[in-house]
Amino acid sequence: MSQLKNPSRRTFLKSGAAVGGGLVIGVSLPGMFNNAFAAADSSAINAWVRIGSDNSITILCARSEMGQGVVMALPTLVAEELEVDLNKVKVEFAPPGEVYINSMLGGQLTGGSTSVRDAWEKLRIAGAQARMMLVAAAAQEWGVDTAKCTARNGMVSGPKGKMAKYGQLAEAASKLPVPKDVVLKDPSKFRYVGKPLKRMDTAGKITGKTEFGIDVKLPGMLYASLAQCPVIGGKVVSFDAAKAKGMPGVKHVVQITDGVAVVADSWWQAKQARDAIDVKWDEGPNKALNSESVSAGLATAMSQPGAQIKQQGNVAEAMKTAAKTVQATYEMPFLSHSPLEPMNFTADVRKDSALLIGSIQFQQLAMGMASAITGLKPEQITIKTTFLGGGFGRRIDCDYMAQAVEISKTVGAPVKLVWTREDDMTHDFYRPISLTQMSGGLDASGKPVALSFKMSSPSVTARLFPPLVKDGVDPLMTEAILVPYDIPNQSVATVIHDTGLRVGYMRSVSHALNVFANESFIDEMAAAAGKDPYEYRLALLDKQPRFKNVLQLAAEKAGWGKPLPSGRARGIGLMEGYDTYMAQVAEVSVVDGAVKVHRVVVAVDLGRMVNPNIVEQQLESNIVFGLTALLYGDITLKDGRVQQSNFHEYKLLRMPECPKIEMHIVKSTEKPGGIGEPGMALLSPTVANAVFALTGKRLRKMPFRLA
Amino acid sequence: MITFTVNGKQASADVPGDTPLLWVLRDTLGMTGTKFGCGAQLCGACTVHLDGQPVRSCGTPVSAAAGKKVTTIEGVAASAAGKKVQAAWAALDVPQCGYCQSGQIMSATALLTAKPKPTDADIDSAMAGNICRCGTYPRIRAAIHKAAGSKEA
Ligand code: FES
Ligand code: FES
């Protein structure tokens, strides 16, 4: 058992390939996908649409809802073409199934701000096909040509006033062939797409009715709390559970791969008994890890050649002849995802079946894990995804699910495992730490002629999807690594360095690391040139109209160059991520020796939108998330242990610190870009640049400390 | 056996008196609207009203509720302030993941009950104990103003 988890993860995550710029994580799990919807009743028109004889309309959502609004946005795309009243639609989360694979990622996975980009055509086509089948069923019944029938508001109407509700047609429609030639609506005809509609999951979330993973209850369910080694990766040597076993409500104390679990009638009982167990740990290879040695390791790794991401012109030569040179080193710490719902999971493993329910971001990984641990076939395993109380990338990993499955299998009962906040903070897959060295050369007029970028950082992909790391390049470590600016000589390189602490994808992934360095450094070059940082950037963007446009928009709306009250200053930043172009201007002051952000102006061009209301939510969310990171985010290590345990030591932004956020969205007919992530990446350089403008001090290390 | 009322109904729990009210609500009484976020009175996700006052139920032993009135998210709509808060939350589409929102609504309702026209400073101090990792703060502020009928909304 103890060997199970990692090897199994390796074996079922097979090939992967980067295809046409989009990253494809090829996950092969033979046999797991047997037309997930075939088992459903005859109300299933296709994998996305179910229509009951009572005219109830259910749209399946194949991405996990963790706040970003997919539960609204994706059904909107289906409903637009299906011609139904979106307000009356019910939404259910989809089971694992081949048809639900995210083709930008190659797995049934929510991440990479890909949900809308992947679904944009696919779900409209699915909606249109279902509609066409309903129309065909009506035409057949009436013996008329389909061209004489139209669909609207859940109803097909035909010649001579003939009408039929979708519910009357569903069964016949489900037996018809799937139409191949689908003509999608012209965007000018959209009723729902592009409109700032209110989310349909709001009602449940303001009444306490929404079911998150932690709220799941099964008949006969027991509750579990798990003692894990304080050093991640450590193993149980022995334990004394005599006292715990005698405590009220305690049903079982069992050892699993990751530690010792107490299973009891209530969670509080389980947790108290867990605290009464004395476990001896073999702390494993990481027991001596500390922050100082990790940083030293990153610095040493810098001396390796690494992988060359870009080589243009001759940087060394250009630096020699440059009128001025600039050097800077930027540092980012480990971060914890800390979604507000701590990790938890419910599993009911039986001899010939298993049920898994909870907050899942990567259904396929969950399926592969469950199959490997239980020895059951995928068709014997049911996976249900609830609402997620935040994810931010943490719930892509399935360590906590595997633990629940192991516990349930061992005790032979349905079990809900709930981590404490302390468990969650000390057993995360942390956002990679990074060190970036930059240098640049300016000509006599101040124009940049050379730029060199070199980063060392651990690779998440090397852990989760090793085949995707080729020739030392992790494509998820190099996002936004190339500047949009016209600089003739450039050298960009990365060094993958495993520090020992496990790392995971976190909102905006490597955009955050690379944009911090790049956008701080271009500001440093502007300062060295004695130029205004906005004008300096603008002059280098002649070949980049979308970048240029958002930069100008942000500057204009923020009143760039206009006087501010004394003690305040502005900074500016610019990026592209997930096909979304964004500029920000932050207005800051220093209060009691700490950075205070008063106002953030965001200009964004994300192409076509499904729902501007949700886009604005995500922009706000990203500013708050980014501000938390730059003011506070810092996971440190001592004796192999993560030193932060709860929100007093790992602070998250609170209401009084929240700045005014102003958003300006460019009207665009470009293909949709992702919006769940880019904003947080850009805030740190934008604020650092503002602090420089105010104080003359460069903040090159996050979190920002002025003293 | 400890007895108290929850949302106007009699409730009892046969648990040790030091069991946090949070777990009695969630596991014993099956009312899962009240959330567990930190267990250390740091995040506010577990906020309920005890005799009308907002408390962190993760740090409130159930014995402290004996004979008292507990109000949770499931019952907050019974008060005029609670109703207004929920309506404003819906009108401005406040929630994202939604996990913190029960606690936010309980804190906001307590604020509006005590101060029907709160200032921004009142909002800052009343809401500072409620973390929202998703960053719904701008909409929470606007929704509280809206519920109060003030023009900042
Ligand atoms: S769970 Fe009670 S304050 Fe966080
Ligand atoms: S809405 Fe997700 S934590 Fe507040």
mmCIF file with all atom_site columns, N, CA and C and ligand atoms in Angstrom, chain A residues 340 389-390, chain B residues 95-101 104 131-136, ligand 2:
data_model
loop_
_atom_site.group_PDB
_atom_site.id
_atom_site.type_symbol
_atom_site.label_atom_id
_atom_site.label_alt_id
_atom_site.label_comp_id
_atom_site.label_asym_id
_atom_site.label_entity_id
_atom_site.label_seq_id
_atom_site.pdbx_PDB_ins_code
_atom_site.Cartn_x
_atom_site.Cartn_y
_atom_site.Cartn_z
_atom_site.occupancy
_atom_site.B_iso_or_equiv
_atom_site.pdbx_formal_charge
_atom_site.auth_seq_id
_atom_site.auth_comp_id
_atom_site.auth_asym_id
_atom_site.auth_atom_id
_atom_site.pdbx_PDB_model_num
ATOM   1  N  N   . LEU A 1 340 ? -10.722 28.657 0.911  1.00 0.00 ? 340 LEU A N   1
ATOM   2  C  CA  . LEU A 1 340 ? -11.322 28.766 2.250  1.00 0.00 ? 340 LEU A CA  1
ATOM   3  C  C   . LEU A 1 340 ? -11.928 27.439 2.729  1.00 0.00 ? 340 LEU A C   1
ATOM   4  N  N   . GLY A 1 389 ? -15.203 24.988 -2.589 1.00 0.00 ? 389 GLY A N   1
ATOM   5  C  CA  . GLY A 1 389 ? -15.019 26.215 -1.814 1.00 0.00 ? 389 GLY A CA  1
ATOM   6  C  C   . GLY A 1 389 ? -13.668 26.825 -2.107 1.00 0.00 ? 389 GLY A C   1
ATOM   7  N  N   . GLY A 1 390 ? -13.472 27.176 -3.379 1.00 0.00 ? 390 GLY A N   1
ATOM   8  C  CA  . GLY A 1 390 ? -12.184 27.677 -3.859 1.00 0.00 ? 390 GLY A CA  1
ATOM   9  C  C   . GLY A 1 390 ? -11.317 26.516 -4.299 1.00 0.00 ? 390 GLY A C   1
ATOM   10 N  N   . PRO B 2 95  ? -21.450 36.477 -4.364 1.00 0.00 ? 95  PRO B N   1
ATOM   11 C  CA  . PRO B 2 95  ? -20.614 35.287 -4.154 1.00 0.00 ? 95  PRO B CA  1
ATOM   12 C  C   . PRO B 2 95  ? -19.801 34.869 -5.377 1.00 0.00 ? 95  PRO B C   1
ATOM   13 N  N   . GLN B 2 96  ? -18.626 34.346 -5.091 1.00 0.00 ? 96  GLN B N   1
ATOM   14 C  CA  . GLN B 2 96  ? -17.879 33.636 -6.134 1.00 0.00 ? 96  GLN B CA  1
ATOM   15 C  C   . GLN B 2 96  ? -17.938 32.155 -5.756 1.00 0.00 ? 96  GLN B C   1
ATOM   16 N  N   . CYS B 2 97  ? -16.894 31.618 -5.107 1.00 0.00 ? 97  CYS B N   1
ATOM   17 C  CA  . CYS B 2 97  ? -17.031 30.209 -4.711 1.00 0.00 ? 97  CYS B CA  1
ATOM   18 C  C   . CYS B 2 97  ? -18.144 30.050 -3.701 1.00 0.00 ? 97  CYS B C   1
ATOM   19 N  N   . GLY B 2 98  ? -18.395 31.088 -2.908 1.00 0.00 ? 98  GLY B N   1
ATOM   20 C  CA  . GLY B 2 98  ? -19.524 31.081 -1.995 1.00 0.00 ? 98  GLY B CA  1
ATOM   21 C  C   . GLY B 2 98  ? -19.222 30.566 -0.601 1.00 0.00 ? 98  GLY B C   1
ATOM   22 N  N   . TYR B 2 99  ? -18.043 30.020 -0.426 1.00 0.00 ? 99  TYR B N   1
ATOM   23 C  CA  . TYR B 2 99  ? -17.778 29.317 0.826  1.00 0.00 ? 99  TYR B CA  1
ATOM   24 C  C   . TYR B 2 99  ? -17.791 30.242 2.047  1.00 0.00 ? 99  TYR B C   1
ATOM   25 N  N   . CYS B 2 100 ? -17.314 31.467 1.877  1.00 0.00 ? 100 CYS B N   1
ATOM   26 C  CA  . CYS B 2 100 ? -17.280 32.395 3.013  1.00 0.00 ? 100 CYS B CA  1
ATOM   27 C  C   . CYS B 2 100 ? -18.596 33.120 3.218  1.00 0.00 ? 100 CYS B C   1
ATOM   28 N  N   . GLN B 2 101 ? -19.523 32.958 2.262  1.00 0.00 ? 101 GLN B N   1
ATOM   29 C  CA  . GLN B 2 101 ? -20.648 33.900 2.210  1.00 0.00 ? 101 GLN B CA  1
ATOM   30 C  C   . GLN B 2 101 ? -21.640 33.765 3.362  1.00 0.00 ? 101 GLN B C   1
ATOM   31 N  N   . GLN B 2 104 ? -20.146 35.897 5.925  1.00 0.00 ? 104 GLN B N   1
ATOM   32 C  CA  . GLN B 2 104 ? -20.208 37.320 5.538  1.00 0.00 ? 104 GLN B CA  1
ATOM   33 C  C   . GLN B 2 104 ? -21.614 37.866 5.786  1.00 0.00 ? 104 GLN B C   1
ATOM   34 N  N   . ILE B 2 131 ? -12.824 36.570 6.252  1.00 0.00 ? 131 ILE B N   1
ATOM   35 C  CA  . ILE B 2 131 ? -11.942 36.457 5.085  1.00 0.00 ? 131 ILE B CA  1
ATOM   36 C  C   . ILE B 2 131 ? -12.744 35.968 3.879  1.00 0.00 ? 131 ILE B C   1
ATOM   37 N  N   . CYS B 2 132 ? -12.467 36.570 2.724  1.00 0.00 ? 132 CYS B N   1
ATOM   38 C  CA  . CYS B 2 132 ? -12.952 36.003 1.469  1.00 0.00 ? 132 CYS B CA  1
ATOM   39 C  C   . CYS B 2 132 ? -11.741 35.772 0.582  1.00 0.00 ? 132 CYS B C   1
ATOM   40 N  N   . ARG B 2 133 ? -11.358 34.520 0.403  1.00 0.00 ? 133 ARG B N   1
ATOM   41 C  CA  . ARG B 2 133 ? -10.190 34.219 -0.418 1.00 0.00 ? 133 ARG B CA  1
ATOM   42 C  C   . ARG B 2 133 ? -10.449 34.568 -1.881 1.00 0.00 ? 133 ARG B C   1
ATOM   43 N  N   . CYS B 2 134 ? -11.719 34.528 -2.285 1.00 0.00 ? 134 CYS B N   1
ATOM   44 C  CA  . CYS B 2 134 ? -12.043 34.849 -3.677 1.00 0.00 ? 134 CYS B CA  1
ATOM   45 C  C   . CYS B 2 134 ? -12.048 36.356 -3.937 1.00 0.00 ? 134 CYS B C   1
ATOM   46 N  N   . GLY B 2 135 ? -12.035 37.148 -2.875 1.00 0.00 ? 135 GLY B N   1
ATOM   47 C  CA  . GLY B 2 135 ? -11.958 38.590 -3.084 1.00 0.00 ? 135 GLY B CA  1
ATOM   48 C  C   . GLY B 2 135 ? -13.261 39.253 -3.457 1.00 0.00 ? 135 GLY B C   1
ATOM   49 N  N   . THR B 2 136 ? -14.329 38.922 -2.756 1.00 0.00 ? 136 THR B N   1
ATOM   50 C  CA  . THR B 2 136 ? -15.615 39.561 -3.062 1.00 0.00 ? 136 THR B CA  1
ATOM   51 C  C   . THR B 2 136 ? -15.812 40.862 -2.276 1.00 0.00 ? 136 THR B C   1
HETATM 52 S  S1  . FES C 3 .   ? -16.575 33.660 -2.177 1.00 0.00 ? 2   FES C S1  1
HETATM 53 FE FE1 . FES C 3 .   ? -14.946 32.207 -2.073 1.00 0.00 ? 2   FES C FE1 1
HETATM 54 S  S2  . FES C 3 .   ? -14.067 32.618 -0.162 1.00 0.00 ? 2   FES C S2  1
HETATM 55 FE FE2 . FES C 3 .   ? -15.510 34.179 -0.389 1.00 0.00 ? 2   FES C FE2 1
#
